[in-house]
Coordinates of C-alpha atoms in Angstrom, one line a residue:
M252 CA 128.0 147.8 131.8
N253 CA 127.5 147.6 135.6
I254 CA 124.3 147.6 137.4
S255 CA 124.3 151.2 138.2
G256 CA 124.7 152.2 134.6
T257 CA 121.9 149.9 133.6
T258 CA 119.8 151.5 136.3
Y259 CA 120.4 155.0 135.0
I260 CA 119.6 154.1 131.4
A261 CA 116.2 152.4 132.4
S262 CA 115.2 155.0 134.8
V263 CA 116.2 158.2 133.0
I264 CA 117.3 157.7 129.3
L265 CA 114.4 155.4 128.3
P266 CA 111.8 157.7 129.5
V267 CA 113.3 160.7 127.7
I268 CA 113.5 158.6 124.6
L269 CA 109.8 157.8 124.9
L270 CA 108.9 161.3 125.6
A271 CA 110.8 162.5 122.5
I272 CA 109.1 159.8 120.4
L273 CA 105.7 160.9 121.6
L274 CA 106.3 164.6 121.0
V275 CA 107.6 164.1 117.4
S276 CA 104.7 161.6 116.6
R277 CA 102.1 163.9 118.0
Y278 CA 103.6 167.0 116.0
I279 CA 103.7 164.8 112.8
F280 CA 100.1 163.6 113.2
T281 CA 98.7 167.0 114.2
S282 CA 100.5 168.8 111.4
R283 CA 99.0 166.3 108.8
A284 CA 95.5 166.8 110.3
V285 CA 95.3 170.6 111.1
G286 CA 98.5 172.1 109.8
Q287 CA 102.0 172.9 111.1
H288 CA 101.0 176.2 112.8
K289 CA 98.3 174.5 115.1
A290 CA 100.6 171.6 115.6
G291 CA 103.4 173.9 116.7
R292 CA 100.9 175.7 119.1
E293 CA 100.0 172.5 120.7
I294 CA 103.5 171.4 121.3
L295 CA 104.1 174.8 122.9
D296 CA 101.1 174.5 125.1
I297 CA 102.4 171.1 126.3
L298 CA 106.1 172.1 127.0
P299 CA 105.3 173.8 130.4
W300 CA 103.6 170.8 131.5
I301 CA 106.6 168.6 130.3
L302 CA 108.9 170.9 132.3
V303 CA 106.7 170.3 135.3
G304 CA 106.8 166.6 134.8
L305 CA 110.6 166.5 134.3
T306 CA 111.0 168.6 137.5
F307 CA 108.7 166.2 139.4
A308 CA 110.6 163.1 138.0
L309 CA 114.1 164.5 138.9
S310 CA 112.8 165.3 142.4
I311 CA 111.4 161.6 142.6
S312 CA 114.6 160.1 141.4
R313 CA 116.5 162.0 144.1
L314 CA 114.4 160.4 146.9
G315 CA 115.4 156.9 145.7
K316 CA 113.1 153.9 146.1
Y317 CA 110.8 156.1 148.3
G318 CA 110.5 158.6 145.3
W319 CA 109.6 155.9 142.9
F320 CA 107.0 154.3 145.3
S321 CA 105.4 157.8 145.6
F322 CA 105.3 158.1 141.7
L323 CA 103.9 154.6 141.4
L324 CA 101.2 155.2 144.1
I325 CA 100.1 158.5 142.2
Y326 CA 100.2 156.7 138.9
E327 CA 98.2 153.7 140.2
V328 CA 95.5 156.1 141.7
Y329 CA 95.2 157.4 138.1
F330 CA 95.0 154.0 136.7
M331 CA 92.4 153.0 139.3
S332 CA 90.4 156.1 138.2
F333 CA 90.5 155.0 134.7
L334 CA 89.2 151.5 135.7
I335 CA 86.4 153.2 137.5
N336 CA 85.7 155.3 134.5
L337 CA 85.7 152.1 132.4
S338 CA 83.4 150.2 134.6
T339 CA 80.8 153.1 134.7
W340 CA 80.9 154.1 131.0
H341 CA 77.8 152.2 130.1
L342 CA 75.9 154.3 132.8
R343 CA 77.5 157.6 131.9
K344 CA 77.0 157.0 128.1
K345 CA 73.2 157.3 128.7
Q346 CA 73.5 161.1 128.8
A347 CA 74.6 161.0 125.2
G348 CA 71.1 160.1 124.2
T349 CA 69.8 157.8 121.3
L350 CA 72.2 155.9 119.3
L351 CA 72.4 157.2 115.8
I352 CA 75.2 155.1 114.3
N353 CA 77.8 152.8 115.7
I354 CA 81.1 153.0 113.7
G355 CA 82.7 150.1 115.5
K356 CA 86.1 149.7 117.4
V357 CA 88.7 152.6 117.3
L358 CA 91.8 150.2 117.2
R359 CA 92.7 151.5 113.8
N360 CA 93.7 154.9 115.3
Q361 CA 97.5 155.3 114.4
R362 CA 98.4 157.5 117.5
L363 CA 96.9 154.9 119.8
L364 CA 98.6 152.1 117.9
I365 CA 101.9 153.7 118.3
S366 CA 101.3 154.3 122.0
I367 CA 100.3 150.6 122.5
F368 CA 103.5 149.6 120.6
M369 CA 106.0 151.9 122.6
S370 CA 104.3 151.1 125.9
T371 CA 104.6 147.4 125.3
I372 CA 108.3 147.7 124.5
F373 CA 109.0 149.6 127.7
A374 CA 106.9 147.3 129.7
V375 CA 108.9 144.2 128.4
T376 CA 112.2 146.1 128.9
Y377 CA 111.5 146.8 132.6
S378 CA 110.0 143.4 133.1
S379 CA 113.0 141.7 131.6
L380 CA 115.3 143.9 133.8
L381 CA 113.1 143.0 136.9
I382 CA 113.3 139.2 136.1
H383 CA 117.1 139.4 135.6
Q384 CA 117.6 141.1 138.8
V385 CA 115.4 138.7 140.8
F386 CA 117.5 135.6 139.5
S387 CA 120.7 137.4 139.8
K388 CA 120.3 139.1 143.2
G389 CA 117.3 137.5 144.8
L390 CA 114.5 139.6 146.6
N391 CA 116.7 141.1 149.2
Y392 CA 115.1 144.3 150.2
H393 CA 118.2 146.5 150.4
N394 CA 119.9 145.2 147.1
F395 CA 116.6 145.3 145.2
D396 CA 116.2 148.1 142.6
H397 CA 112.5 149.3 142.8
T398 CA 112.9 151.1 139.5
Y399 CA 112.4 148.1 137.4
L400 CA 109.4 147.0 139.6
A401 CA 107.7 150.6 139.3
G402 CA 108.6 150.8 135.6
A403 CA 107.0 147.4 134.8
I404 CA 103.7 148.2 136.8
I405 CA 103.3 151.7 135.2
F406 CA 104.1 150.6 131.7
W407 CA 101.8 147.5 131.8
S408 CA 99.2 149.6 133.4
S409 CA 99.6 152.0 130.2
V410 CA 99.3 149.0 128.0
I411 CA 96.0 148.0 129.5
M412 CA 94.5 151.6 129.2
F413 CA 95.7 152.1 125.6
V414 CA 94.3 148.6 124.5
S415 CA 91.1 149.2 126.4
R416 CA 90.6 152.5 124.6
G417 CA 91.2 150.7 121.4
L418 CA 88.6 148.2 122.0
S419 CA 86.0 151.0 122.7
T420 CA 83.6 152.0 120.0
L421 CA 83.0 155.2 118.0
E422 CA 79.3 156.2 118.2
F423 CA 77.4 159.3 117.0
R424 CA 74.4 159.9 119.4
E425 CA 71.6 162.3 119.8
N426 CA 73.6 164.7 122.0
G427 CA 77.1 164.2 120.9
I428 CA 79.9 161.8 119.9
C429 CA 81.2 159.0 122.1
Y430 CA 84.9 158.1 121.5
M431 CA 87.5 156.3 123.7
F432 CA 85.1 156.4 126.8
S433 CA 84.7 160.1 126.3
F434 CA 81.5 162.0 125.5
M435 CA 81.8 165.0 123.3
K436 CA 78.8 167.3 123.3
W437 CA 77.9 168.8 120.1
E438 CA 78.0 172.3 121.6
R439 CA 81.8 171.7 122.2
V440 CA 82.5 170.9 118.5
T441 CA 84.0 174.0 116.6
S442 CA 84.3 172.5 113.2
Y443 CA 84.5 169.4 111.1
S444 CA 86.0 168.5 107.7
W445 CA 87.1 165.4 105.7
E446 CA 90.7 165.0 104.6
K447 CA 91.4 165.4 101.0
A448 CA 94.0 162.8 100.6
K449 CA 91.9 160.3 102.5
N450 CA 88.1 160.8 101.9
N451 CA 87.1 158.5 104.7
I452 CA 89.2 160.4 107.4
L453 CA 86.8 162.7 109.4
L454 CA 88.5 165.5 111.4
I455 CA 86.6 167.0 114.4
T456 CA 88.1 170.1 116.0
F457 CA 86.8 171.1 119.5
Q458 CA 87.7 173.3 122.3
P459 CA 89.9 171.3 124.9
R460 CA 89.3 171.4 128.5
F461 CA 93.0 171.3 129.4
P462 CA 96.1 172.6 127.5
I463 CA 97.8 169.2 127.5
V464 CA 94.8 167.6 125.8
S465 CA 94.6 167.4 122.0
S466 CA 92.2 169.9 120.4
Y467 CA 90.9 167.5 117.6
W468 CA 89.8 163.9 116.8
R469 CA 91.1 162.2 113.5
L470 CA 88.3 159.5 113.0
L471 CA 88.5 156.7 110.4
I472 CA 85.1 156.4 109.0
P473 CA 84.2 153.3 106.7
L474 CA 82.9 154.6 103.3
V475 CA 79.8 152.6 103.8
H476 CA 79.0 155.0 106.7
K477 CA 80.3 158.3 105.3
D478 CA 76.9 159.6 103.9
T479 CA 75.1 158.7 107.3
V480 CA 77.7 160.4 109.3
N481 CA 77.7 163.6 106.9
Q482 CA 73.8 163.8 107.5
I483 CA 74.3 163.6 111.3
L484 CA 76.9 166.2 111.3
A485 CA 75.0 168.6 109.0
Q486 CA 72.0 168.1 111.2
H487 CA 73.7 168.8 114.6
L488 CA 76.4 171.3 113.6
T489 CA 74.6 174.1 111.6
N490 CA 77.6 176.3 111.9

């Protein structure tokens, strides 16, 4: 396969495959948690955003290296905002009030593990293509395929974000729930329940702020903490 064919696969086919895997995974996990109807509604809500993203990606690809640099710049601004959010979390968490119980790290979240795994695969793939290009063609600016560089930076940044979220802790506090550097006030929670198949899986549903964001959290609660968590939820969610 020639270089142009490899470039096309790396820049178009692989992201499409990743998108399809993420959509299928989201539908499967959502349908298990809240039913097929709600899972289908979530996917339908996401589709317009996906179309916008694909249109933007196609526009970026037509601009060549300048388009990829523009996309890279936009993504890295998002990545920097995540790092700022991460560094200020201990200050923002104070609004959550007194700690009621610390469940521990959330790295056992299945969707998060899949995201880490897939992002790592694509990060390694783009990095390998980048290294091969450097050794075979050098760093000549005019012959350099910037798709590999942009892809490597974007996916390694994604790995850092996913792993950071996995290393965060799940905490129930006086004014709400802290999960993956997000604070969910009790007022936003619409319902909660325990899965019948796995009695240590807590399902928290809430009103999302954006259509593309999931409307529930599926939380793994160790059995030793289940009674305490139940008492906290009963106390703060009277409806």
